[in-house]
Amino acid sequence: MTTDSDTPWLTDQEQRAWRTHLDVSRLLMHQLERDLQPFGLTNNDYEILVNLSEAEDRRLRMSDLAAATLQSKSRLSHQITRMENAGLVRRESCESDRRGLYAVLTDEGWETMRRVAPHHSVRRHFIDLFTTQDLEALRASLTPVAEHLRGRRGKI
């Protein structure tokens, strides 16, 4: 369907797919946030903990962590300050770049990850609702979108 201005409107099928995606994204993120609240964490906190826990030596340059979590450097800095105050992470200077800083997962942060991970509800509210084949089809379907959007950020 197009209008007089040749704007390509979504078809009914496209609209249903898009709105289902939006519903799932919002509802899932809301549920995950609720499930982290008893541990005093937000989705952003958990994402930072996961990224650091998977990094070599459990540390990442702040700029790399900002890119990985899609946060501005300023917003990430505030987030890391809050997490430092909670004892979950610490900042360390970068020897090769005097202006650079690392975010480092503390032992307390690692223990928090280990305590929270079994309660993180992504399995219950997402993964376990699909067959193995469904998950592969979902991954295959979403990969071109992720690659396109990463490319728009210059981060493929």
Coordinates of N, CA and C in Angstrom, one line a residue:
M1 N 0.8 -1.2 0.0 CA 0.0 0.0 0.0 C 0.9 1.2 0.0
T2 N 0.6 2.2 -0.8 CA 1.3 3.5 -0.8 C 0.3 4.6 -0.8
T3 N 0.8 5.7 -0.4 CA -0.1 6.9 -0.3 C 0.2 7.8 -1.6
D4 N -0.4 8.9 -1.6 CA -0.2 9.8 -2.8 C 1.3 10.3 -2.8
S5 N 1.9 10.3 -1.6 CA 3.3 10.7 -1.5 C 4.3 9.6 -1.7
D6 N 3.7 8.4 -2.0 CA 4.6 7.2 -2.3 C 5.3 6.7 -1.0
T7 N 4.7 7.0 0.1 CA 5.3 6.5 1.4 C 4.9 5.0 1.5
P8 N 5.8 4.1 1.6 CA 5.5 2.7 1.6 C 5.0 2.3 3.0
W9 N 3.7 2.2 3.2 CA 3.1 1.8 4.5 C 3.3 0.3 4.7
L10 N 3.3 -0.1 5.9 CA 3.4 -1.5 6.2 C 2.2 -2.3 5.8
T11 N 2.3 -3.5 5.3 CA 1.2 -4.3 5.0 C 0.6 -4.8 6.3
D12 N -0.6 -5.4 6.3 CA -1.1 -6.0 7.5 C -0.2 -7.0 8.1
Q13 N 0.4 -7.9 7.3 CA 1.3 -8.9 7.8 C 2.5 -8.2 8.4
E14 N 3.1 -7.2 7.7 CA 4.3 -6.6 8.2 C 4.0 -5.8 9.6
Q15 N 2.8 -5.2 9.6 CA 2.4 -4.5 10.8 C 2.2 -5.5 12.0
R16 N 1.6 -6.6 11.8 CA 1.5 -7.6 12.8 C 2.8 -8.1 13.3
A17 N 3.7 -8.4 12.4 CA 5.1 -8.9 12.8 C 5.8 -7.8 13.6
W18 N 5.7 -6.6 13.1 CA 6.4 -5.5 13.8 C 5.9 -5.3 15.2
R19 N 4.5 -5.2 15.3 CA 3.9 -5.0 16.6 C 4.2 -6.2 17.6
T20 N 4.2 -7.4 17.1 CA 4.5 -8.5 17.9 C 6.0 -8.4 18.4
H21 N 6.9 -8.0 17.6 CA 8.2 -7.8 18.0 C 8.3 -6.7 19.1
L22 N 7.6 -5.6 18.9 CA 7.6 -4.6 19.9 C 7.1 -5.1 21.2
D23 N 5.9 -5.8 21.2 CA 5.3 -6.3 22.4 C 6.3 -7.3 23.1
V24 N 6.9 -8.2 22.4 CA 7.8 -9.1 23.0 C 9.0 -8.4 23.6
S25 N 9.6 -7.5 22.9 CA 10.7 -6.7 23.4 C 10.4 -6.0 24.7
R26 N 9.3 -5.2 24.7 CA 9.0 -4.4 25.8 C 8.6 -5.3 27.0
L27 N 7.7 -6.3 26.8 CA 7.3 -7.2 27.8 C 8.4 -8.0 28.4
L28 N 9.3 -8.5 27.6 CA 10.4 -9.3 28.1 C 11.4 -8.4 28.9
M29 N 11.7 -7.3 28.4 CA 12.6 -6.4 29.2 C 12.0 -6.0 30.5
H30 N 10.7 -5.7 30.5 CA 10.0 -5.4 31.7 C 10.1 -6.5 32.7
Q31 N 9.8 -7.7 32.3 CA 9.9 -8.9 33.1 C 11.3 -9.2 33.7
L32 N 12.3 -9.1 32.8 CA 13.6 -9.3 33.2 C 14.0 -8.2 34.3
E33 N 13.6 -7.0 34.1 CA 13.9 -6.0 35.1 C 13.3 -6.3 36.4
R34 N 12.0 -6.7 36.4 CA 11.3 -7.1 37.6 C 12.0 -8.2 38.3
D35 N 12.5 -9.2 37.6 CA 13.1 -10.4 38.2 C 14.5 -10.0 38.8
L36 N 15.1 -8.9 38.3 CA 16.4 -8.5 38.9 C 16.3 -7.6 40.1
Q37 N 15.1 -7.0 40.3 CA 14.9 -6.1 41.4 C 15.2 -6.6 42.7
P38 N 14.8 -7.9 43.1 CA 15.2 -8.4 44.4 C 16.7 -8.5 44.7
F39 N 17.5 -8.4 43.6 CA 18.9 -8.5 43.8 C 19.6 -7.1 43.8
G40 N 18.7 -6.1 43.6 CA 19.2 -4.7 43.6 C 19.9 -4.3 42.3
L41 N 19.6 -5.1 41.2 CA 20.2 -4.8 39.9 C 19.1 -4.4 38.9
T42 N 19.6 -3.6 37.9 CA 18.8 -3.3 36.8 C 19.3 -4.1 35.6
N43 N 18.6 -4.1 34.5 CA 19.0 -4.8 33.3 C 20.4 -4.2 32.8
N44 N 20.6 -2.9 32.9 CA 21.9 -2.3 32.5 C 23.0 -2.8 33.4
D45 N 22.7 -2.9 34.7 CA 23.7 -3.5 35.7 C 24.1 -4.9 35.2
Y46 N 23.1 -5.7 35.0 CA 23.3 -7.1 34.7 C 24.1 -7.2 33.3
E47 N 23.7 -6.4 32.4 CA 24.4 -6.5 31.1 C 25.9 -6.1 31.2
I48 N 26.2 -5.1 32.1 CA 27.6 -4.8 32.3 C 28.3 -5.9 33.0
L49 N 27.7 -6.5 34.0 CA 28.3 -7.7 34.7 C 28.5 -8.8 33.8
V50 N 27.6 -9.1 32.9 CA 27.8 -10.2 31.9 C 29.0 -9.9 31.0
N51 N 29.0 -8.7 30.5 CA 30.1 -8.3 29.5 C 31.4 -8.4 30.2
L52 N 31.5 -7.9 31.5 CA 32.8 -8.0 32.2 C 33.1 -9.4 32.5
S53 N 32.1 -10.2 32.9 CA 32.4 -11.6 33.3 C 32.9 -12.4 32.1
E54 N 32.6 -12.1 30.9 CA 33.0 -12.8 29.7 C 34.3 -12.3 29.1
A55 N 34.7 -11.1 29.6 CA 35.9 -10.5 29.0 C 37.2 -11.1 29.6
E56 N 38.3 -11.0 28.9 CA 39.6 -11.5 29.4 C 39.9 -10.7 30.6
D57 N 40.3 -11.5 31.6 CA 40.7 -10.9 33.0 C 39.5 -10.1 33.6
R58 N 38.3 -10.4 33.1 CA 37.1 -9.7 33.6 C 37.3 -8.2 33.6
R59 N 37.8 -7.7 32.5 CA 38.0 -6.2 32.4 C 37.8 -5.8 30.9
L60 N 37.2 -4.6 30.8 CA 37.1 -4.0 29.5 C 37.4 -2.5 29.6
R61 N 37.9 -2.0 28.5 CA 38.1 -0.5 28.4 C 36.7 0.1 28.5
M62 N 36.6 1.2 29.1 CA 35.3 1.8 29.3 C 34.7 2.1 27.9
S63 N 35.5 2.6 26.9 CA 34.9 2.9 25.6 C 34.4 1.6 24.9
D64 N 35.0 0.5 25.1 CA 34.6 -0.8 24.6 C 33.3 -1.3 25.3
L65 N 33.2 -1.1 26.6 CA 32.0 -1.4 27.3 C 30.9 -0.5 26.9
A66 N 31.1 0.7 26.7 CA 30.1 1.7 26.3 C 29.5 1.2 24.9
A67 N 30.4 0.8 24.0 CA 30.0 0.3 22.7 C 29.2 -1.0 22.8
A68 N 29.7 -1.9 23.7 CA 29.0 -3.2 23.8 C 27.6 -3.1 24.4
T69 N 27.4 -2.1 25.3 CA 26.1 -1.9 25.9 C 25.3 -0.8 25.3
L70 N 25.7 -0.2 24.2 CA 25.0 0.8 23.5 C 24.7 2.0 24.5
Q71 N 25.7 2.4 25.3 CA 25.5 3.5 26.2 C 26.5 4.6 25.8
S72 N 26.2 5.8 26.0 CA 27.1 6.9 25.8 C 28.2 6.7 26.9
K73 N 29.4 7.3 26.6 CA 30.5 7.2 27.6 C 30.1 7.9 28.9
S74 N 29.4 9.0 28.8 CA 28.9 9.7 30.0 C 27.9 8.9 30.8
R75 N 26.9 8.3 30.2 CA 25.9 7.5 30.9 C 26.6 6.3 31.5
L76 N 27.5 5.7 30.8 CA 28.2 4.5 31.3 C 29.0 4.9 32.5
S77 N 29.7 6.1 32.5 CA 30.5 6.5 33.6 C 29.6 6.7 34.9
H78 N 28.4 7.2 34.7 CA 27.5 7.3 35.9 C 27.1 5.9 36.4
Q79 N 26.8 5.1 35.4 CA 26.4 3.7 35.8 C 27.6 3.0 36.5
I80 N 28.8 3.1 36.0 CA 29.9 2.5 36.7 C 30.2 3.1 38.1
T81 N 30.0 4.4 38.2 CA 30.1 5.0 39.5 C 29.2 4.3 40.5
R82 N 27.9 4.2 40.1 CA 26.9 3.6 41.0 C 27.3 2.1 41.3
M83 N 27.8 1.4 40.3 CA 28.2 0.0 40.5 C 29.5 -0.1 41.4
E84 N 30.3 0.9 41.2 CA 31.5 0.9 42.1 C 31.1 1.1 43.6
N85 N 30.2 2.0 43.8 CA 29.7 2.3 45.1 C 29.1 1.0 45.8
A86 N 28.5 0.2 44.9 CA 27.9 -1.1 45.4 C 29.0 -2.2 45.5
G87 N 30.2 -1.9 45.1 CA 31.3 -2.9 45.2 C 31.3 -3.9 44.1
L88 N 30.6 -3.7 43.0 CA 30.5 -4.7 41.9 C 31.6 -4.6 40.9
V89 N 32.1 -3.4 40.7 CA 33.1 -3.1 39.7 C 34.1 -2.1 40.3
R90 N 35.2 -1.9 39.6 CA 36.2 -0.9 40.0 C 36.8 -0.3 38.7
R91 N 37.3 0.9 38.7 CA 38.0 1.4 37.6 C 39.5 1.2 37.8
E92 N 40.2 1.0 36.7 CA 41.6 0.9 36.7 C 42.2 1.7 35.6
S93 N 43.3 2.3 35.8 CA 44.0 3.1 34.7 C 44.5 2.1 33.7
C94 N 44.6 2.6 32.5 CA 45.1 1.9 31.3 C 46.6 2.3 31.2
E95 N 47.5 1.3 31.3 CA 48.9 1.7 31.2 C 49.3 2.2 29.8
S96 N 48.7 1.7 28.8 CA 49.1 2.0 27.4 C 48.4 3.4 27.0
D97 N 47.4 3.9 27.7 CA 46.8 5.1 27.3 C 46.4 5.8 28.6
R98 N 47.1 6.8 29.0 CA 46.9 7.5 30.3 C 45.5 8.1 30.4
R99 N 44.8 8.3 29.3 CA 43.5 8.8 29.4 C 42.4 7.7 29.5
G100 N 42.8 6.5 29.1 CA 41.9 5.3 29.1 C 41.7 4.7 30.5
L101 N 40.5 4.2 30.7 CA 40.2 3.5 31.9 C 39.6 2.2 31.6
Y102 N 39.8 1.2 32.5 CA 39.2 -0.1 32.4 C 38.1 -0.1 33.5
A103 N 37.0 -0.9 33.1 CA 36.0 -1.3 34.1 C 36.4 -2.7 34.4
V104 N 36.5 -3.0 35.7 CA 36.9 -4.4 36.1 C 35.9 -5.0 37.1
L105 N 35.5 -6.2 36.8 CA 34.6 -6.9 37.7 C 35.3 -7.3 39.0
T106 N 34.8 -6.9 40.1 CA 35.4 -7.3 41.4 C 35.0 -8.7 41.8
D107 N 35.6 -9.2 42.8 CA 35.2 -10.5 43.3 C 33.7 -10.5 43.8
E108 N 33.3 -9.4 44.4 CA 31.9 -9.2 44.8 C 31.0 -9.2 43.6
G109 N 31.4 -8.5 42.5 CA 30.6 -8.5 41.3 C 30.5 -9.9 40.7
W110 N 31.6 -10.7 40.7 CA 31.6 -12.0 40.2 C 30.7 -12.9 41.0
E111 N 30.7 -12.8 42.3 CA 29.8 -13.5 43.2 C 28.4 -13.1 43.0
T112 N 28.1 -11.9 42.8 CA 26.8 -11.4 42.5 C 26.3 -12.0 41.2
M113 N 27.1 -12.1 40.2 CA 26.8 -12.7 38.9 C 26.4 -14.2 39.1
R114 N 27.2 -14.9 39.9 CA 27.0 -16.3 40.1 C 25.7 -16.5 40.9
R115 N 25.4 -15.6 41.8 CA 24.2 -15.7 42.6 C 22.9 -15.4 41.8
V116 N 23.0 -14.4 41.0 CA 21.9 -13.9 40.2 C 21.6 -14.7 39.0
A117 N 22.6 -15.2 38.3 CA 22.4 -15.9 37.0 C 21.4 -17.0 37.0
P118 N 21.4 -17.9 38.1 CA 20.3 -18.9 38.1 C 18.9 -18.4 38.1
H119 N 18.8 -17.2 38.6 CA 17.4 -16.6 38.7 C 17.1 -15.6 37.6
H120 N 18.1 -15.4 36.7 CA 17.8 -14.6 35.5 C 16.8 -15.3 34.6
S121 N 15.7 -14.7 34.4 CA 14.5 -15.4 33.8 C 14.5 -15.4 32.3
V122 N 15.6 -15.1 31.6 CA 15.5 -15.1 30.2 C 15.2 -16.6 29.7
R123 N 15.7 -17.5 30.4 CA 15.4 -18.9 30.0 C 13.9 -19.2 30.2
R124 N 13.4 -18.9 31.3 CA 12.0 -19.2 31.6 C 11.0 -18.4 30.7
H125 N 11.3 -17.2 30.4 CA 10.4 -16.3 29.7 C 10.7 -16.2 28.2
F126 N 11.7 -16.8 27.8 CA 12.1 -16.7 26.3 C 12.6 -18.0 25.8
I127 N 13.8 -18.4 26.2 CA 14.5 -19.6 25.6 C 13.6 -20.8 25.6
D128 N 13.1 -21.1 26.8 CA 12.4 -22.4 27.0 C 11.0 -22.4 26.3
L129 N 10.6 -21.3 25.7 CA 9.3 -21.3 24.9 C 9.5 -21.7 23.5
F130 N 10.8 -22.0 23.1 CA 11.1 -22.3 21.7 C 11.7 -23.7 21.6
T131 N 11.5 -24.4 20.5 CA 12.3 -25.6 20.2 C 13.6 -25.2 19.7
T132 N 14.5 -26.1 19.7 CA 15.9 -25.9 19.1 C 15.8 -25.3 17.7
Q133 N 14.9 -25.9 16.9 CA 14.8 -25.4 15.5 C 14.2 -24.0 15.5
D134 N 13.2 -23.7 16.4 CA 12.7 -22.4 16.4 C 13.8 -21.3 16.8
L135 N 14.6 -21.7 17.7 CA 15.7 -20.8 18.2 C 16.6 -20.5 17.0
E136 N 17.0 -21.6 16.3 CA 17.9 -21.4 15.1 C 17.2 -20.5 14.1
A137 N 15.9 -20.7 13.8 CA 15.2 -19.9 12.8 C 15.1 -18.5 13.3
L138 N 14.9 -18.3 14.6 CA 14.9 -16.9 15.1 C 16.2 -16.2 14.9
R139 N 17.3 -16.9 15.3 CA 18.6 -16.4 15.2 C 18.9 -16.0 13.7
A140 N 18.6 -17.0 12.8 CA 18.8 -16.7 11.4 C 18.0 -15.6 10.9
S141 N 16.8 -15.4 11.4 CA 15.9 -14.3 10.9 C 16.4 -13.0 11.4
L142 N 16.9 -12.9 12.6 CA 17.3 -11.7 13.2 C 18.7 -11.2 12.9
T143 N 19.6 -12.2 12.5 CA 20.9 -11.8 12.2 C 21.1 -10.8 11.1
P144 N 20.4 -10.8 10.0 CA 20.5 -9.7 9.1 C 20.1 -8.3 9.6
V145 N 19.2 -8.3 10.5 CA 18.8 -7.0 11.1 C 19.9 -6.5 12.0
A146 N 20.4 -7.4 12.9 CA 21.5 -7.1 13.8 C 22.7 -6.6 13.0
E147 N 23.1 -7.3 11.9 CA 24.2 -6.9 11.1 C 24.0 -5.6 10.4
H148 N 22.8 -5.3 9.9 CA 22.5 -4.1 9.3 C 22.6 -2.9 10.3
L149 N 22.1 -3.1 11.5 CA 22.1 -2.0 12.5 C 23.5 -1.8 13.0
R150 N 24.3 -2.9 13.2 CA 25.7 -2.8 13.6 C 26.5 -2.0 12.5
G151 N 26.2 -2.3 11.3 CA 26.8 -1.6 10.2 C 26.5 -0.1 10.2
R152 N 25.3 0.2 10.6 CA 24.9 1.7 10.7 C 25.7 2.4 11.7
R153 N 26.1 1.6 12.8 CA 26.9 2.2 13.8 C 28.4 2.1 13.5
G154 N 28.8 1.4 12.4 CA 30.2 1.3 12.0 C 30.9 0.2 12.9
K155 N 30.1 -0.7 13.4 CA 30.6 -1.7 14.4 C 30.4 -3.2 13.9
I156 N 30.5 -3.4 12.6 CA 30.3 -4.8 12.2 C 31.5 -5.6 12.5

